[in-house]
């Protein structure tokens, strides 16, 4: 059986670009054996081609000219990142009739519609497995393996940097900024780590999964985003005491045909598989009407995990080219599978509240009365005897499911009480 050679042009020779080049050079025989196509590294383009990236690129492959990589390749890989030049390279490649593989979640979340329309018009493939959850094939799972399901819920731990930080804070009591610096050294964090810790990287990934599940390219607007920057060790400890673990959780939920999307630090029960996904690992739980719950687990960040997903896409596209079956699974097909997007005000959830209060008679009574007036039922409550240096104590309350609107109204009233010494810490609970 003949093995068809497919020329690959990589634009962007950073951490992931080097990983992709290394994987193609090391494993193209494995891929050829399994898939019947041989990936050949034709061009690797970057403005900086002198820094040692730890991979020996064959003579004549490195170039500073991205247009050359597009011209000489059968498939173009965009690994520049960002939303400006990366978009231009992708659109240039598509207009030149070249299929594209990208890991660029921010670009797709914001401009996916434009890119997919251009690909449709040009009749080329665009694949983007590495844009969500690193090495986990979650996009292929949603597009193919779970295609027969109406999706009810997706819960995702999808930022390796945040999961690494939370795990080390919880296990070692480590300081947030020290652990973030370690995540940067390990190549997990984005060039701008605010994208990780403020939740936007997870929001980009949430927007992509929601689009695949519900047939509309939502963009970022409907995704409510909160990061982990303000999370304190005390909250991790109280969560532990109550039988929960805090994760930066992407939540995509369908209810009566309506969809809700958010990214927030969230308490999940410690005895669930999702709660036990630690370090840089990611986990995505998908619940479909037919299959029930499925859970996908693996490395969510880092050079090799991301390269694995990029090269899997390259192989898919190469097979399509080899058999002349382009766009067998289109990059994205719009076809609305929901009624409307719910605002956070319309949502319901269980809540975690931490109040720092004066330790005097009637404090719990007045707080409980405010919650009762808003029909918010308390499910658990902790107050330890130990006081802080300023004489206050922490009061931690878990609620049963309550309307977000009622909770907000209760918080506004709590803020007016003189017993309350600092803003209330608020987080959602998902019982998975
Ligand atoms: N910065 C991202 C993370 C890389 O930490 O998960 C993968 O998207």
CSV table of C-alpha atoms and ligand atoms in Angstrom, one decimal:
chain,number,residue,atom,x,y,z
A,1,UNK,CA,0.0,0.0,0.0
A,2,UNK,CA,1.4,3.4,-0.9
A,3,UNK,CA,2.0,6.0,1.7
A,4,UNK,CA,1.2,9.5,0.6
A,5,UNK,CA,3.6,12.3,1.7
A,6,UNK,CA,1.9,15.5,3.0
A,7,UNK,CA,4.0,18.6,3.5
A,8,UNK,CA,3.6,20.5,6.8
A,9,UNK,CA,4.3,24.2,7.2
A,10,UNK,CA,4.5,25.4,10.8
A,11,UNK,CA,4.1,29.1,11.5
A,12,UNK,CA,5.4,29.9,15.1
A,13,UNK,CA,8.5,28.1,16.4
A,14,UNK,CA,7.9,28.7,20.2
A,15,UNK,CA,7.2,26.1,22.8
A,16,UNK,CA,4.4,24.3,21.0
A,17,UNK,CA,5.8,24.8,17.5
A,18,UNK,CA,9.0,23.1,18.6
A,19,UNK,CA,7.0,20.3,20.2
A,20,UNK,CA,5.1,19.7,17.0
A,21,UNK,CA,8.2,19.7,14.9
A,22,UNK,CA,9.9,17.2,17.3
A,23,UNK,CA,6.8,14.9,17.3
A,24,UNK,CA,6.6,14.9,13.5
A,25,UNK,CA,10.4,14.2,13.2
A,26,UNK,CA,10.3,11.4,15.9
A,27,UNK,CA,7.0,9.7,15.1
A,28,UNK,CA,6.1,10.2,11.4
A,29,UNK,CA,6.8,6.4,10.9
A,30,UNK,CA,4.2,5.5,13.6
A,31,UNK,CA,1.7,7.8,12.0
A,32,UNK,CA,2.4,6.5,8.5
A,33,UNK,CA,2.0,2.9,9.8
A,34,UNK,CA,-1.4,3.7,11.4
A,35,UNK,CA,-2.8,6.2,9.0
A,36,UNK,CA,-1.2,5.6,5.7
A,37,UNK,CA,0.1,9.2,5.4
A,38,UNK,CA,3.6,10.5,6.0
A,39,UNK,CA,3.8,14.0,7.5
A,40,UNK,CA,6.9,15.7,6.2
A,41,UNK,CA,8.2,18.9,7.9
A,42,UNK,CA,8.5,21.2,4.9
A,43,UNK,CA,8.9,24.7,6.6
A,44,UNK,CA,9.0,26.1,10.1
A,45,UNK,CA,8.6,29.9,10.1
A,46,UNK,CA,9.3,32.3,12.9
A,47,UNK,CA,10.9,35.8,13.2
A,48,UNK,CA,13.4,34.2,15.6
A,49,UNK,CA,15.0,31.2,14.1
A,50,UNK,CA,18.3,31.4,16.1
A,51,UNK,CA,17.1,30.6,19.6
A,52,UNK,CA,17.8,26.9,20.5
A,53,UNK,CA,14.4,25.2,20.9
A,54,UNK,CA,15.8,21.8,21.8
A,55,UNK,CA,14.9,20.2,18.4
A,56,UNK,CA,17.2,19.7,15.4
A,57,UNK,CA,15.4,21.0,12.4
A,58,UNK,CA,16.7,19.7,9.0
A,59,UNK,CA,18.7,22.0,6.7
A,60,UNK,CA,16.6,24.5,4.7
A,61,UNK,CA,13.4,24.0,6.7
A,62,UNK,CA,13.6,27.1,9.0
A,63,UNK,CA,12.5,30.4,7.5
A,64,UNK,CA,11.6,33.8,8.7
A,65,UNK,CA,8.9,34.1,6.0
A,66,UNK,CA,5.5,32.9,7.0
A,67,UNK,CA,4.3,33.3,3.4
A,68,UNK,CA,6.9,30.8,2.3
A,69,UNK,CA,5.6,28.3,4.8
A,70,UNK,CA,2.0,28.8,3.4
A,71,UNK,CA,3.2,28.5,-0.2
A,72,UNK,CA,5.2,25.3,0.3
A,73,UNK,CA,2.9,23.4,2.6
A,74,UNK,CA,-0.1,21.1,1.9
A,75,UNK,CA,-1.3,21.9,5.5
A,76,UNK,CA,-0.5,25.1,7.5
A,77,UNK,CA,-0.1,25.0,11.3
A,78,UNK,CA,-0.7,28.3,13.1
A,79,UNK,CA,1.0,28.4,16.4
A,80,UNK,CA,1.8,32.1,16.7
A,81,UNK,CA,-1.0,32.8,19.2
A,82,UNK,CA,-2.8,36.1,19.7
A,83,UNK,CA,-5.6,37.5,17.6
A,84,UNK,CA,-3.9,39.7,15.1
A,85,UNK,CA,-1.1,38.3,12.8
A,86,UNK,CA,-2.3,34.8,13.6
A,87,UNK,CA,-5.7,35.6,12.1
A,88,UNK,CA,-4.0,37.0,9.0
A,89,UNK,CA,-1.9,33.9,8.5
A,90,UNK,CA,-4.9,31.6,8.9
A,91,UNK,CA,-7.0,33.6,6.5
A,92,UNK,CA,-4.1,33.8,4.0
A,93,UNK,CA,-3.7,30.1,4.1
A,94,UNK,CA,-7.4,29.4,3.7
A,95,UNK,CA,-7.6,31.8,0.7
A,96,UNK,CA,-4.6,30.0,-0.8
A,97,UNK,CA,-6.7,26.8,-0.5
A,98,UNK,CA,-4.6,25.3,2.2
A,99,UNK,CA,-6.1,23.5,5.2
A,100,UNK,CA,-5.2,24.9,8.6
A,101,UNK,CA,-4.5,23.4,12.0
A,102,UNK,CA,-4.4,25.8,15.0
A,103,UNK,CA,-4.2,25.7,18.8
A,104,UNK,CA,-5.4,29.3,19.1
A,105,UNK,CA,-8.4,29.3,21.4
A,106,UNK,CA,-8.6,33.0,21.9
A,107,UNK,CA,-8.7,33.6,18.1
A,108,UNK,CA,-11.3,31.0,17.6
A,109,UNK,CA,-13.5,32.1,20.5
A,110,UNK,CA,-13.5,35.6,19.2
A,111,UNK,CA,-13.3,35.1,15.4
A,112,UNK,CA,-14.3,31.5,14.9
A,113,UNK,CA,-17.3,32.4,12.7
A,114,UNK,CA,-15.3,34.5,10.3
A,115,UNK,CA,-12.6,31.8,10.0
A,116,UNK,CA,-15.0,28.9,9.5
A,117,UNK,CA,-17.0,30.9,6.9
A,118,UNK,CA,-13.8,31.6,5.0
A,119,UNK,CA,-12.9,27.8,5.2
A,120,UNK,CA,-16.3,26.9,4.0
A,121,UNK,CA,-16.1,29.3,1.1
A,122,UNK,CA,-12.7,28.0,0.2
A,123,UNK,CA,-13.6,24.3,0.7
A,124,UNK,CA,-10.8,23.6,3.1
A,125,UNK,CA,-10.5,22.0,6.5
A,126,UNK,CA,-9.7,23.9,9.8
A,127,UNK,CA,-8.9,21.7,12.8
A,128,UNK,CA,-8.4,22.9,16.3
A,129,UNK,CA,-8.2,20.0,18.8
A,130,UNK,CA,-5.3,21.6,20.7
A,131,UNK,CA,-7.3,24.7,21.4
A,132,UNK,CA,-9.2,23.0,24.3
A,133,UNK,CA,-7.7,20.9,27.1
A,134,UNK,CA,-4.3,20.3,25.6
A,135,UNK,CA,-3.7,16.7,24.8
A,136,UNK,CA,-7.2,15.5,25.5
A,137,UNK,CA,-9.2,14.7,22.3
A,138,UNK,CA,-12.3,16.5,23.6
A,139,UNK,CA,-13.2,18.3,20.3
A,140,UNK,CA,-13.1,15.0,18.3
A,141,UNK,CA,-15.2,13.4,21.0
A,142,UNK,CA,-17.9,16.1,20.8
A,143,UNK,CA,-17.8,16.3,17.0
A,144,UNK,CA,-17.7,12.6,16.4
A,145,UNK,CA,-17.8,10.2,19.3
A,146,UNK,CA,-20.8,11.9,21.0
A,147,UNK,CA,-22.5,13.2,17.9
A,148,UNK,CA,-25.7,11.2,18.6
A,149,UNK,CA,-26.3,13.0,21.9
A,150,UNK,CA,-28.1,16.0,23.0
A,151,UNK,CA,-25.7,17.6,25.5
A,152,UNK,CA,-27.1,18.4,28.9
A,153,UNK,CA,-24.0,19.4,30.9
A,154,UNK,CA,-20.3,20.0,30.4
A,155,UNK,CA,-18.0,20.5,33.4
A,156,UNK,CA,-14.4,21.3,32.6
A,157,UNK,CA,-11.2,21.9,34.5
A,158,UNK,CA,-9.5,23.3,31.5
A,159,UNK,CA,-6.7,25.5,32.6
A,160,UNK,CA,-3.5,23.6,33.6
A,161,UNK,CA,-1.9,26.6,35.2
A,162,UNK,CA,-4.8,27.3,37.5
A,163,UNK,CA,-5.2,23.7,38.4
A,164,UNK,CA,-1.5,23.5,39.2
A,165,UNK,CA,-1.7,26.6,41.4
A,166,UNK,CA,-4.8,25.4,43.3
A,167,UNK,CA,-3.3,21.9,43.8
A,168,UNK,CA,0.0,23.3,45.2
A,169,UNK,CA,-1.8,25.9,47.4
A,170,UNK,CA,-4.0,23.1,48.8
A,171,UNK,CA,-1.3,20.5,49.3
A,172,UNK,CA,1.6,22.7,50.5
A,173,UNK,CA,-0.1,25.9,51.6
A,174,UNK,CA,2.1,27.5,48.9
A,175,UNK,CA,2.0,31.2,48.0
A,176,UNK,CA,-0.1,32.1,44.9
A,177,UNK,CA,2.6,34.1,43.1
A,178,UNK,CA,5.5,31.6,43.8
A,179,UNK,CA,3.4,28.8,42.3
A,180,UNK,CA,2.4,31.0,39.3
A,181,UNK,CA,6.1,31.6,38.6
A,182,UNK,CA,6.7,27.9,38.7
A,183,UNK,CA,3.9,27.3,36.2
A,184,UNK,CA,5.5,29.9,33.9
A,185,UNK,CA,8.9,28.1,34.1
A,186,UNK,CA,7.2,24.8,33.3
A,187,UNK,CA,5.7,26.3,30.1
A,188,UNK,CA,2.1,25.9,31.3
A,189,UNK,CA,1.1,29.5,31.5
A,190,UNK,CA,0.1,31.8,28.6
A,191,UNK,CA,2.5,34.6,27.6
A,192,UNK,CA,0.2,36.9,29.5
A,193,UNK,CA,-0.7,34.7,32.6
A,194,UNK,CA,-3.6,37.0,33.4
A,195,UNK,CA,-5.4,35.0,30.7
A,196,UNK,CA,-5.0,31.9,32.9
A,197,UNK,CA,-5.6,33.2,36.4
A,198,UNK,CA,-8.4,35.6,35.6
A,199,UNK,CA,-10.3,32.9,33.8
A,200,UNK,CA,-10.3,34.1,30.2
A,201,UNK,CA,-8.3,31.1,28.8
A,202,UNK,CA,-10.9,28.8,30.3
A,203,UNK,CA,-13.7,31.1,28.9
A,204,UNK,CA,-12.2,30.8,25.4
A,205,UNK,CA,-12.3,27.0,25.7
A,206,UNK,CA,-15.8,27.2,27.2
A,207,UNK,CA,-17.0,29.2,24.2
A,208,UNK,CA,-15.6,26.6,21.8
A,209,UNK,CA,-17.1,23.6,23.6
A,210,UNK,CA,-20.5,25.3,24.0
A,211,UNK,CA,-20.5,26.1,20.3
A,212,UNK,CA,-19.9,22.5,19.4
A,213,UNK,CA,-22.5,21.3,21.8
A,214,UNK,CA,-25.2,23.8,20.9
A,215,UNK,CA,-24.6,24.8,17.3
A,216,UNK,CA,-24.1,28.5,17.7
A,217,UNK,CA,-20.7,30.3,17.8
A,218,UNK,CA,-21.4,32.2,21.0
A,219,UNK,CA,-18.2,34.1,21.4
A,220,UNK,CA,-17.2,35.3,24.9
A,221,UNK,CA,-20.1,37.6,25.7
A,222,UNK,CA,-22.5,35.1,27.2
A,223,UNK,CA,-19.8,33.5,29.3
A,224,UNK,CA,-19.7,34.8,32.9
A,225,UNK,CA,-16.0,34.8,34.0
A,226,UNK,CA,-14.4,35.0,37.4
A,227,UNK,CA,-10.7,33.9,38.0
A,228,UNK,CA,-8.8,32.6,41.0
A,229,UNK,CA,-6.7,35.7,41.8
A,230,UNK,CA,-8.7,36.5,44.9
A,231,UNK,CA,-8.9,33.0,46.2
A,232,UNK,CA,-7.5,32.6,49.7
A,233,UNK,CA,-6.0,29.6,51.3
A,234,UNK,CA,-8.6,29.9,54.0
A,235,UNK,CA,-11.3,29.1,51.4
A,236,UNK,CA,-9.5,26.0,50.2
A,237,UNK,CA,-9.3,24.9,53.8
A,238,UNK,CA,-12.9,25.5,54.7
A,239,UNK,CA,-14.0,23.8,51.5
A,240,UNK,CA,-11.9,20.8,52.5
A,241,UNK,CA,-13.5,20.7,56.0
A,242,UNK,CA,-16.9,20.7,54.4
A,243,UNK,CA,-16.1,17.8,52.0
A,244,UNK,CA,-15.4,19.9,48.9
A,245,UNK,CA,-12.4,21.0,46.7
A,246,UNK,CA,-12.2,24.3,44.8
A,247,UNK,CA,-11.5,24.2,41.1
A,248,UNK,CA,-11.7,26.8,38.4
A,249,UNK,CA,-14.6,25.2,36.7
A,250,UNK,CA,-16.2,25.8,33.3
A,251,UNK,CA,-19.9,25.1,33.5
A,252,UNK,CA,-22.1,24.7,30.4
A,253,UNK,CA,-25.6,23.7,31.4
A,254,UNK,CA,-28.8,23.1,29.5
A,255,UNK,CA,-32.1,23.4,31.3
A,256,UNK,CA,-35.5,23.3,29.6
A,257,UNK,CA,-33.8,24.1,26.3
A,258,UNK,CA,-31.9,27.1,27.7
A,259,UNK,CA,-28.1,27.3,28.0
A,260,UNK,CA,-26.0,28.8,30.7
A,261,UNK,CA,-22.2,29.3,30.5
A,262,UNK,CA,-19.7,30.3,33.2
A,263,UNK,CA,-16.2,30.0,34.5
A,264,UNK,CA,-15.7,30.4,38.2
A,265,UNK,CA,-13.9,29.1,41.2
A,266,UNK,CA,-16.4,26.4,42.3
A,267,UNK,CA,-16.7,23.9,45.1
A,268,UNK,CA,-17.2,20.3,43.9
A,269,UNK,CA,-17.5,17.3,46.2
A,270,UNK,CA,-14.1,15.8,47.1
A,271,UNK,CA,-15.2,12.3,46.3
A,272,UNK,CA,-15.9,12.9,42.6
A,273,UNK,CA,-13.4,12.0,39.9
A,274,UNK,CA,-13.4,15.6,38.7
A,275,UNK,CA,-12.3,16.9,42.2
A,276,UNK,CA,-9.3,14.6,42.1
A,277,UNK,CA,-7.9,15.9,38.9
A,278,UNK,CA,-4.7,17.7,40.1
A,279,UNK,CA,-1.7,19.6,39.0
A,280,UNK,CA,-1.5,20.5,35.3
A,281,UNK,CA,-4.0,17.9,34.4
A,282,UNK,CA,-7.4,18.8,32.8
A,283,UNK,CA,-10.7,17.0,33.0
A,284,UNK,CA,-13.9,17.4,31.0
A,285,UNK,CA,-17.1,15.8,32.0
A,286,UNK,CA,-19.7,15.6,29.3
A,287,UNK,CA,-23.2,14.4,30.0
A,288,UNK,CA,-25.3,13.5,27.0
A,289,UNK,CA,-28.9,12.3,26.9
A,290,UNK,CA,-28.0,8.9,25.4
A,291,UNK,CA,-24.5,8.1,26.7
A,292,UNK,CA,-24.9,9.5,30.2
A,293,UNK,CA,-21.7,10.8,31.8
A,294,UNK,CA,-18.3,10.6,30.1
A,295,UNK,CA,-15.1,11.9,31.6
A,296,UNK,CA,-12.0,12.9,29.6
A,297,UNK,CA,-8.7,13.3,31.5
A,298,UNK,CA,-5.1,14.2,30.5
A,299,UNK,CA,-2.4,16.9,30.4
A,300,UNK,CA,-4.0,20.2,29.6
A,301,UNK,CA,-0.9,22.3,28.9
A,302,UNK,CA,2.7,22.0,28.1
A,303,UNK,CA,4.7,21.5,24.9
A,304,UNK,CA,4.2,17.7,24.3
A,305,UNK,CA,0.6,17.4,25.3
A,306,UNK,CA,-0.4,20.2,23.0
A,307,UNK,CA,1.8,18.9,20.2
A,308,UNK,CA,0.1,15.5,20.5
A,309,UNK,CA,-3.3,17.1,19.7
A,310,UNK,CA,-1.9,19.3,16.9
A,311,UNK,CA,-0.3,16.3,15.2
A,312,UNK,CA,-3.5,14.3,15.5
A,313,UNK,CA,-5.3,17.0,13.7
A,314,UNK,CA,-2.5,17.1,11.0
A,315,UNK,CA,-3.0,13.4,10.5
A,316,UNK,CA,-6.8,13.8,10.1
A,317,UNK,CA,-6.3,16.5,7.6
A,318,UNK,CA,-3.6,14.6,5.8
A,319,UNK,CA,-5.9,11.5,5.5
A,320,UNK,CA,-8.6,13.8,4.1
A,321,UNK,CA,-6.2,15.1,1.5
A,322,UNK,CA,-4.9,11.7,0.7
A,323,UNK,CA,-8.4,10.2,0.0
A,324,UNK,CA,-9.8,13.5,-1.5
A,325,UNK,CA,-12.5,13.8,1.3
A,326,UNK,CA,-12.1,17.3,2.4
A,327,UNK,CA,-14.5,18.7,5.1
A,328,UNK,CA,-15.8,15.2,6.0
A,329,UNK,CA,-16.4,16.6,9.5
A,330,UNK,CA,-16.7,20.4,9.0
A,331,UNK,CA,-14.8,22.6,11.4
A,332,UNK,CA,-18.1,23.9,12.8
A,333,UNK,CA,-21.7,23.7,11.6
A,334,UNK,CA,-24.2,26.2,12.8
A,335,UNK,CA,-27.6,24.8,13.6
A,336,UNK,CA,-29.2,26.1,16.8
A,337,UNK,CA,-29.8,23.3,19.4
A,338,UNK,CA,-31.1,25.5,22.2
A,339,UNK,CA,-33.8,28.1,22.9
A,340,UNK,CA,-31.9,31.0,24.5
A,341,UNK,CA,-28.9,31.8,26.6
A,342,UNK,CA,-29.7,32.4,30.3
A,343,UNK,CA,-28.1,35.4,32.1
A,344,UNK,CA,-26.5,34.7,35.5
A,345,UNK,CA,-29.3,36.6,37.1
A,346,UNK,CA,-31.7,33.9,35.9
A,347,UNK,CA,-29.6,31.0,37.1
A,348,UNK,CA,-29.9,28.9,40.3
A,349,UNK,CA,-27.1,27.3,42.3
A,350,UNK,CA,-25.9,26.3,45.7
A,351,UNK,CA,-23.6,28.8,47.3
A,352,UNK,CA,-20.6,29.1,49.6
A,353,UNK,CA,-20.4,32.3,51.7
A,354,UNK,CA,-17.6,33.3,54.0
A,355,UNK,CA,-18.2,36.3,56.2
A,356,UNK,CA,-15.7,37.8,58.6
A,357,UNK,CA,-17.9,39.0,61.4
A,358,UNK,CA,-17.8,40.5,64.9
A,359,UNK,CA,-18.2,37.7,67.5
A,360,UNK,CA,-21.2,39.0,69.5
A,361,UNK,CA,-24.8,38.0,70.3
A,362,UNK,CA,-27.3,38.0,67.5
A,363,UNK,CA,-24.9,37.9,64.6
A,364,UNK,CA,-25.9,34.5,63.2
A,365,UNK,CA,-29.6,35.3,63.9
A,366,UNK,CA,-29.4,38.5,61.8
A,367,UNK,CA,-27.6,36.8,58.9
A,368,UNK,CA,-30.0,33.8,59.0
A,369,UNK,CA,-33.0,36.2,59.0
A,370,UNK,CA,-31.7,38.0,55.8
A,371,UNK,CA,-31.2,34.7,54.1
A,372,UNK,CA,-34.6,33.4,55.2
A,373,UNK,CA,-36.4,36.6,54.0
A,374,UNK,CA,-35.0,35.8,50.5
A,375,UNK,CA,-36.0,32.1,50.7
A,376,UNK,CA,-32.4,31.0,50.9
A,377,UNK,CA,-32.0,27.8,52.9
A,378,UNK,CA,-28.8,27.1,54.8
A,379,UNK,CA,-27.4,23.6,54.3
A,380,UNK,CA,-24.2,23.8,56.5
A,381,UNK,CA,-22.5,26.3,58.7
A,382,UNK,CA,-19.1,26.6,60.4
A,383,UNK,CA,-17.8,28.9,63.0
A,384,UNK,CA,-14.6,28.1,64.9
A,385,UNK,CA,-13.8,29.4,68.3
A,386,UNK,CA,-10.5,30.9,67.3
A,387,UNK,CA,-10.7,34.6,66.6
A,388,UNK,CA,-8.5,36.6,64.2
A,389,UNK,CA,-6.2,39.3,65.6
A,390,UNK,CA,-8.9,41.9,65.0
A,391,UNK,CA,-11.3,40.0,67.1
A,392,UNK,CA,-13.5,38.8,64.2
A,393,UNK,CA,-14.4,35.2,63.3
A,394,UNK,CA,-15.1,33.6,60.0
A,395,UNK,CA,-18.6,32.3,59.4
A,396,UNK,CA,-18.9,29.9,56.5
A,397,UNK,CA,-22.3,29.1,55.2
A,398,UNK,CA,-23.3,26.6,52.5
A,399,UNK,CA,-26.8,27.1,51.0
A,400,UNK,CA,-29.2,24.8,49.3
A,401,UNK,CA,-30.1,25.7,45.7
A,402,UNK,CA,-31.2,29.3,45.5
A,403,UNK,CA,-31.9,31.9,42.8
A,404,UNK,CA,-28.8,34.0,42.0
A,405,UNK,CA,-31.0,37.1,42.0
A,406,UNK,CA,-32.1,36.3,45.6
A,407,UNK,CA,-28.6,35.7,46.7
A,408,UNK,CA,-27.4,39.0,45.2
A,409,UNK,CA,-30.2,40.8,47.1
A,410,UNK,CA,-29.2,39.1,50.3
A,411,UNK,CA,-25.6,40.1,49.8
A,412,UNK,CA,-26.6,43.7,49.4
A,413,UNK,CA,-28.4,43.6,52.7
A,414,UNK,CA,-25.6,41.7,54.5
A,415,UNK,CA,-23.2,44.5,53.3
A,416,UNK,CA,-25.2,47.0,55.4
A,417,UNK,CA,-24.8,45.0,58.7
A,418,UNK,CA,-22.3,46.5,61.1
A,419,UNK,CA,-21.3,43.0,62.2
A,420,UNK,CA,-19.8,42.3,58.8
A,421,UNK,CA,-16.1,43.3,58.7
A,422,UNK,CA,-15.1,42.7,55.1
A,423,UNK,CA,-16.8,41.8,51.8
A,424,UNK,CA,-18.4,38.5,51.7
A,425,UNK,CA,-16.5,35.7,49.8
A,426,UNK,CA,-18.9,34.1,47.4
A,427,UNK,CA,-18.5,30.9,45.4
A,428,UNK,CA,-20.9,28.4,43.7
A,429,UNK,CA,-21.2,24.8,44.5
A,430,UNK,CA,-21.8,22.2,41.8
A,431,UNK,CA,-22.7,18.7,43.1
A,432,UNK,CA,-21.8,17.2,39.7
B,1,LIG,N1,-2.1,28.3,29.6
B,1,LIG,C1,-2.9,27.2,29.2
B,1,LIG,C2,-3.2,26.3,30.5
B,1,LIG,C3,-2.3,26.3,28.2
B,1,LIG,O1,-2.5,26.6,31.5
B,1,LIG,O2,-4.0,25.4,30.5
B,1,LIG,C4,-3.2,25.4,27.5
B,1,LIG,O3,-4.3,26.0,26.9
